[in-house]
Short mmCIF file of C-alpha atoms in Angstrom, two decimals:
data_model
loop_
_atom_site.label_atom_id
_atom_site.label_comp_id
_atom_site.label_asym_id
_atom_site.label_seq_id
_atom_site.Cartn_x
_atom_site.Cartn_y
_atom_site.Cartn_z
CA MET N 1 36.47 76.19 96.40
CA LYS N 2 37.78 74.94 99.73
CA LEU N 3 41.40 75.66 100.47
CA GLY N 4 43.44 72.62 99.59
CA GLU N 5 40.75 71.22 97.30
CA ARG N 6 41.10 70.84 93.56
CA PRO N 7 40.19 74.14 91.81
CA LEU N 8 37.30 74.50 89.43
CA PRO N 9 37.99 72.99 86.00
CA GLY N 10 39.57 75.48 83.66
CA VAL N 11 40.68 78.07 86.21
CA GLU N 12 44.18 76.75 86.82
CA GLY N 13 44.56 75.80 83.19
CA HIS N 14 43.93 79.39 82.21
CA ARG N 15 46.48 80.61 84.73
CA ARG N 16 49.06 78.20 83.35
CA ASP N 17 48.39 79.29 79.78
CA ALA N 18 48.64 82.93 80.79
CA GLY N 19 52.09 82.21 82.17
CA ARG N 20 51.53 84.46 85.14
CA GLN N 21 52.03 82.06 88.00
CA ASP N 22 52.61 78.48 89.06
CA VAL N 23 49.49 76.33 88.67
CA ALA N 24 49.68 75.16 92.31
CA GLN N 25 49.56 78.69 93.67
CA VAL N 26 46.42 79.71 95.54
CA LEU N 27 45.39 83.25 94.71
CA GLU N 28 44.37 85.73 97.36
CA GLN N 29 41.02 85.85 95.57
CA ASP N 30 40.60 82.11 96.25
CA ARG N 31 40.99 82.77 99.97
CA LEU N 32 38.45 85.59 99.84
CA ILE N 33 36.01 83.44 97.88
CA GLU N 34 36.32 80.65 100.43
CA ARG N 35 35.62 83.15 103.19
CA VAL N 36 32.50 84.37 101.37
CA ARG N 37 31.32 80.76 101.09
CA GLN N 38 31.85 80.30 104.82
CA LEU N 39 29.96 83.49 105.69
CA CYS N 40 27.08 82.51 103.40
CA SER N 41 26.88 79.14 105.10
CA GLU N 42 26.86 80.71 108.58
CA ASP N 43 24.56 83.70 107.96
CA THR N 44 21.07 82.35 108.57
CA ARG N 45 19.54 85.56 107.24
CA LEU N 46 20.75 84.56 103.78
CA ASP N 47 18.42 82.56 101.55
CA ALA N 48 20.71 82.18 98.55
CA ALA N 49 23.93 83.47 97.02
CA LEU N 50 25.67 83.19 93.67
CA MET N 51 29.09 84.03 92.34
CA TYR N 52 29.56 85.36 88.82
CA GLY N 53 32.41 86.67 86.69
CA SER N 54 35.77 85.29 85.69
CA PHE N 55 36.16 82.85 88.60
CA THR N 56 33.01 81.02 87.51
CA GLN N 57 33.98 81.17 83.83
CA GLY N 58 37.44 79.61 84.23
CA GLN N 59 39.13 82.82 83.08
CA ALA N 60 40.40 84.26 86.37
CA ASP N 61 43.90 85.46 87.07
CA VAL N 62 45.74 87.49 89.68
CA TRP N 63 44.02 90.70 88.52
CA SER N 64 40.46 89.39 88.64
CA ASP N 65 37.67 90.76 90.85
CA ILE N 66 35.39 88.60 92.99
CA GLU N 67 31.67 89.13 92.40
CA PHE N 68 28.55 87.95 94.25
CA TRP N 69 24.80 88.34 94.50
CA LEU N 70 23.56 87.87 98.08
CA PHE N 71 19.83 87.21 98.52
CA PHE N 72 18.72 87.88 102.10
CA ALA N 73 15.31 87.06 103.53
CA ASP N 74 13.20 90.14 102.87
CA ASP N 75 12.45 90.70 106.55
CA TRP N 76 16.14 90.59 107.45
CA LEU N 77 17.72 92.65 104.66
CA ALA N 78 17.28 95.97 106.51
CA ASP N 79 19.34 94.56 109.39
CA VAL N 80 22.30 93.70 107.16
CA ASP N 81 25.18 96.19 107.27
CA PRO N 82 27.00 95.80 103.92
CA ASP N 83 30.18 97.47 105.19
CA SER N 84 30.45 95.08 108.12
CA TRP N 85 29.56 92.06 105.98
CA CYS N 86 32.30 92.90 103.48
CA ALA N 87 34.81 93.56 106.27
CA ALA N 88 34.10 90.06 107.58
CA VAL N 89 35.30 88.67 104.25
CA GLY N 90 38.71 90.28 104.73
CA PRO N 91 40.35 93.53 105.83
CA THR N 92 39.02 96.34 103.67
CA LEU N 93 40.51 99.70 102.79
CA LEU N 94 37.20 101.06 101.49
CA THR N 95 33.62 99.96 100.89
CA VAL N 96 31.54 102.15 98.60
CA GLN N 97 28.15 101.84 96.97
CA ASN N 98 28.61 102.50 93.27
CA GLU N 99 26.24 104.32 90.94
CA PHE N 100 24.35 101.08 90.23
CA GLY N 101 23.68 100.32 93.89
CA THR N 102 26.32 97.60 94.16
CA HIS N 103 28.62 97.58 97.18
CA VAL N 104 32.26 97.46 96.15
CA ALA N 105 34.84 96.41 98.73
CA ILE N 106 38.49 97.18 98.13
CA PHE N 107 40.52 94.74 100.17
CA GLU N 108 44.01 95.29 101.56
CA SER N 109 45.57 93.60 98.54
CA LEU N 110 43.66 96.06 96.29
CA ILE N 111 41.46 93.23 95.05
CA ARG N 112 37.96 94.47 94.28
CA GLY N 113 34.88 92.62 95.46
CA GLU N 114 31.43 93.42 94.09
CA PHE N 115 28.54 92.48 96.38
CA HIS N 116 24.85 92.90 95.51
CA PHE N 117 22.79 92.92 98.73
CA VAL N 118 19.23 92.22 97.61
CA PRO N 119 16.02 90.65 98.99
CA ALA N 120 15.29 86.98 98.39
CA SER N 121 12.15 88.05 96.56
CA ALA N 122 14.50 89.28 93.79
CA ILE N 123 15.65 85.74 92.96
CA ASP N 124 12.97 85.42 90.30
CA ALA N 125 14.37 88.55 88.59
CA VAL N 126 17.55 86.58 87.84
CA GLY N 127 15.42 84.74 85.30
CA GLU N 128 15.30 87.97 83.27
CA TRP N 129 19.07 88.00 82.73
CA PRO N 130 20.06 87.44 79.07
CA ALA N 131 22.40 84.63 80.15
CA ARG N 132 24.08 83.32 83.29
CA GLY N 133 27.62 83.27 81.86
CA ALA N 134 28.86 80.08 83.56
CA PRO N 135 27.77 76.58 84.62
CA VAL N 136 25.18 76.56 87.40
CA ASP N 137 27.30 74.52 89.84
CA ARG N 138 30.16 77.00 89.56
CA MET N 139 27.85 79.90 90.34
CA LEU N 140 25.83 78.57 93.27
CA VAL N 141 27.26 79.42 96.68
CA THR N 142 24.19 78.93 98.87
CA ASP N 143 20.65 77.92 97.95
CA ARG N 144 18.61 76.97 100.99
CA SER N 145 15.26 76.84 99.19
CA GLY N 146 16.49 75.47 95.86
CA ARG N 147 14.79 78.35 94.07
CA LEU N 148 17.98 79.98 92.77
CA ARG N 149 19.18 76.76 91.12
CA ARG N 150 15.88 76.37 89.29
CA VAL N 151 16.02 79.95 88.01
CA LEU N 152 19.64 79.64 86.87
CA GLN N 153 19.00 76.34 85.11
CA ASP N 154 16.33 77.99 82.97
CA LEU N 155 18.81 80.56 81.65
CA PRO N 156 21.11 79.95 78.67
CA GLU N 157 24.78 79.80 79.65
CA THR N 158 25.93 82.29 77.02
CA ARG N 159 24.32 85.37 75.55
CA ASP N 160 23.05 84.95 72.02
CA PRO N 161 24.35 87.50 69.50
CA PRO N 162 21.86 89.51 67.45
CA ARG N 163 20.70 87.09 64.77
CA SER N 164 17.82 88.69 62.92
CA ALA N 165 18.35 91.36 60.31
CA ALA N 166 16.29 93.76 62.45
CA ALA N 167 18.48 93.19 65.52
CA VAL N 168 21.68 93.75 63.53
CA GLU N 169 20.19 96.90 62.00
CA GLN N 170 19.48 98.18 65.51
CA LEU N 171 23.07 97.56 66.58
CA CYS N 172 24.37 99.46 63.55
CA GLY N 173 21.95 102.29 64.28
CA ARG N 174 23.11 102.54 67.88
CA PHE N 175 26.69 102.74 66.66
CA VAL N 176 25.95 105.72 64.42
CA ASN N 177 23.91 107.39 67.17
CA TRP N 178 26.97 107.53 69.43
CA LEU N 179 29.29 108.44 66.56
CA LEU N 180 27.23 111.46 65.56
CA LEU N 181 26.84 112.61 69.16
CA GLY N 182 30.58 112.46 69.74
CA ASP N 183 31.41 114.17 66.46
CA SER N 184 28.88 116.93 67.15
CA VAL N 185 30.20 117.80 70.60
CA LEU N 186 33.75 117.65 69.25
CA ARG N 187 32.87 120.21 66.57
CA ARG N 188 31.30 122.35 69.32
CA GLY N 189 34.61 122.30 71.16
CA GLU N 190 33.64 119.95 74.02
CA ILE N 191 36.84 117.96 73.89
CA ALA N 192 36.42 116.07 77.17
CA ARG N 193 32.87 115.08 76.29
CA ALA N 194 33.84 113.90 72.81
CA HIS N 195 36.61 111.85 74.36
CA ALA N 196 34.14 110.27 76.81
CA VAL N 197 31.58 109.47 74.08
CA LEU N 198 34.29 107.69 72.10
CA VAL N 199 34.09 104.90 74.71
CA GLU N 200 30.52 104.14 73.57
CA VAL N 201 31.57 104.26 69.93
CA HIS N 202 34.27 101.71 70.74
CA ARG N 203 31.82 99.38 72.48
CA HIS N 204 29.62 99.25 69.41
CA LEU N 205 32.53 98.83 67.02
CA LEU N 206 33.71 95.86 69.06
CA TRP N 207 30.24 94.33 69.09
CA LEU N 208 30.05 94.70 65.31
CA VAL N 209 33.43 93.10 64.72
CA ARG N 210 32.54 90.25 67.11
CA LEU N 211 29.52 89.56 64.91
CA ILE N 212 31.63 89.59 61.76
CA GLU N 213 34.42 87.44 63.17
CA GLN N 214 31.92 85.16 64.94
CA CYS N 215 33.52 85.61 68.36
CA GLU N 216 31.64 85.26 71.61
CA PHE N 217 29.17 88.16 71.86
CA ARG N 218 30.18 89.46 75.28
CA PRO N 219 28.19 92.04 77.29
CA THR N 220 31.53 93.83 77.71
CA PRO N 221 32.89 93.54 74.17
CA SER N 222 36.42 94.63 75.06
CA ARG N 223 36.80 91.67 77.43
CA LEU N 224 39.44 89.24 76.14
CA ALA N 225 39.54 91.15 72.86
CA GLU N 226 43.28 90.54 72.54
CA ARG N 227 42.69 86.78 72.60
CA GLU N 228 39.48 86.55 70.63
CA LEU N 229 39.71 89.16 67.87
CA SER N 230 41.97 89.04 64.83
CA ALA N 231 45.16 91.07 64.62
CA ALA N 232 43.57 93.07 61.80
CA ALA N 233 40.57 93.96 63.98
CA LEU N 234 42.80 95.04 66.85
CA GLU N 235 44.82 97.21 64.49
CA ARG N 236 41.66 98.87 63.17
CA TYR N 237 40.47 99.40 66.73
CA ALA N 238 43.76 101.07 67.68
CA ARG N 239 43.28 103.57 64.87
CA THR N 240 39.99 104.69 66.44
CA THR N 241 41.61 105.62 69.75
CA ALA N 242 42.93 109.05 70.68
CA PRO N 243 43.99 111.29 73.57
CA ALA N 244 41.82 114.27 74.50
CA ASP N 245 43.22 116.38 71.70
CA PRO N 246 40.99 117.98 69.04
CA SER N 247 43.02 116.87 66.03
CA ALA N 248 43.59 113.35 67.34
CA LEU N 249 39.92 112.97 68.23
CA ALA N 250 38.81 114.16 64.78
CA ASN N 251 41.01 111.50 63.22
CA ALA N 252 39.72 108.84 65.64
CA TYR N 253 36.09 109.63 64.77
CA HIS N 254 36.96 109.55 61.06
CA GLU N 255 38.59 106.13 61.47
CA ALA N 256 35.67 104.90 63.58
CA TRP N 257 33.23 105.90 60.86
CA ALA N 258 35.30 104.29 58.11
CA TRP N 259 35.46 100.99 60.00
CA GLY N 260 31.89 101.12 61.22
CA GLN N 261 30.49 101.87 57.76
CA GLU N 262 32.53 99.04 56.28
CA MET N 263 31.15 96.60 58.84
CA TRP N 264 27.59 97.95 58.47
CA LEU N 265 27.67 97.37 54.70
CA GLY N 266 29.19 93.92 55.14
CA LEU N 267 26.59 92.89 57.70
CA ALA N 268 23.77 94.28 55.56
CA GLU N 269 24.88 92.11 52.65
CA ALA N 270 25.40 89.04 54.84
CA ARG N 271 22.11 89.37 56.77
CA GLY N 272 19.98 90.53 53.86
CA PHE N 273 18.86 94.02 54.82
CA GLU N 274 19.11 97.32 52.99
CA PRO N 275 21.38 99.91 54.65
CA PRO N 276 20.04 103.49 54.78
CA ALA N 277 21.88 104.85 51.77
CA ALA N 278 20.91 108.50 52.27
CA LEU N 279 22.06 108.44 55.90
CA LEU N 280 25.35 106.77 55.06
CA ALA N 281 26.02 109.27 52.27
CA ALA N 282 25.28 112.22 54.54
CA ILE N 283 27.57 110.93 57.29
CA GLU N 284 30.27 110.10 54.75
CA ALA N 285 30.23 113.69 53.52
CA ARG N 286 30.33 115.04 57.06
CA MET N 287 33.11 112.72 58.22
CA ALA N 288 35.43 113.47 55.29
CA PRO N 289 38.94 114.36 56.54
CA ARG N 290 39.00 117.92 57.82
CA THR N 291 41.34 120.45 56.36
#
């Protein structure tokens, strides 16, 4: 979006509904995004670039990150200095390569920018994404060859939820895998580890409830949960949370199992598959309230 131009449809409307700022206000992220667009236009080493995340989805606010994939000509990628490229977007306090290989710039305003510096030959790999997450025209920043547009157009805009009985069974199985791991290390006395594993338990609980309540099946299931899930679901979720305290964690795992088993049985009936009765009975006996 050019400064002074009309914003993307939906972005300002979301900000107005959120009640966080005047609709005419230009966010600092908008200025950074415009600078990225300018750099992409000027950097002849760049074959294509796309933006993803909340600013392409019409869900951005003052707390949102900016996120980009930058596809450089293969022969030129080695000459690109990610730290310098990010600093050209705006003054940075830190640029770090995270554990997934993405460069994260923290700008002076503490806005985060995620930048994937990859070869242009990786454009075709975008076609393996489960979904693009936003309209193509909102995502495209630069596309000198036209190849990126073609790849994006072949992707569905949103990720399909598990539909088959087998896929739902797998999701339920992954839930119980994490639940049993967390409960086991908790019983061993690894409190910090049990607390960390609870995050994975939560992810799967939220995916299950999104299936049941027919909400958007998001890759990050906690995203917009407060807007999209029912009050009852949020209350059940809260009961599965706990500080790193043995007693509180034991209760959280018990509540997680009670909710997860309830959803598993409901989904099995709705999707027409047989839940593993012996497994459920064994876990039920193990997860009984501790005395």
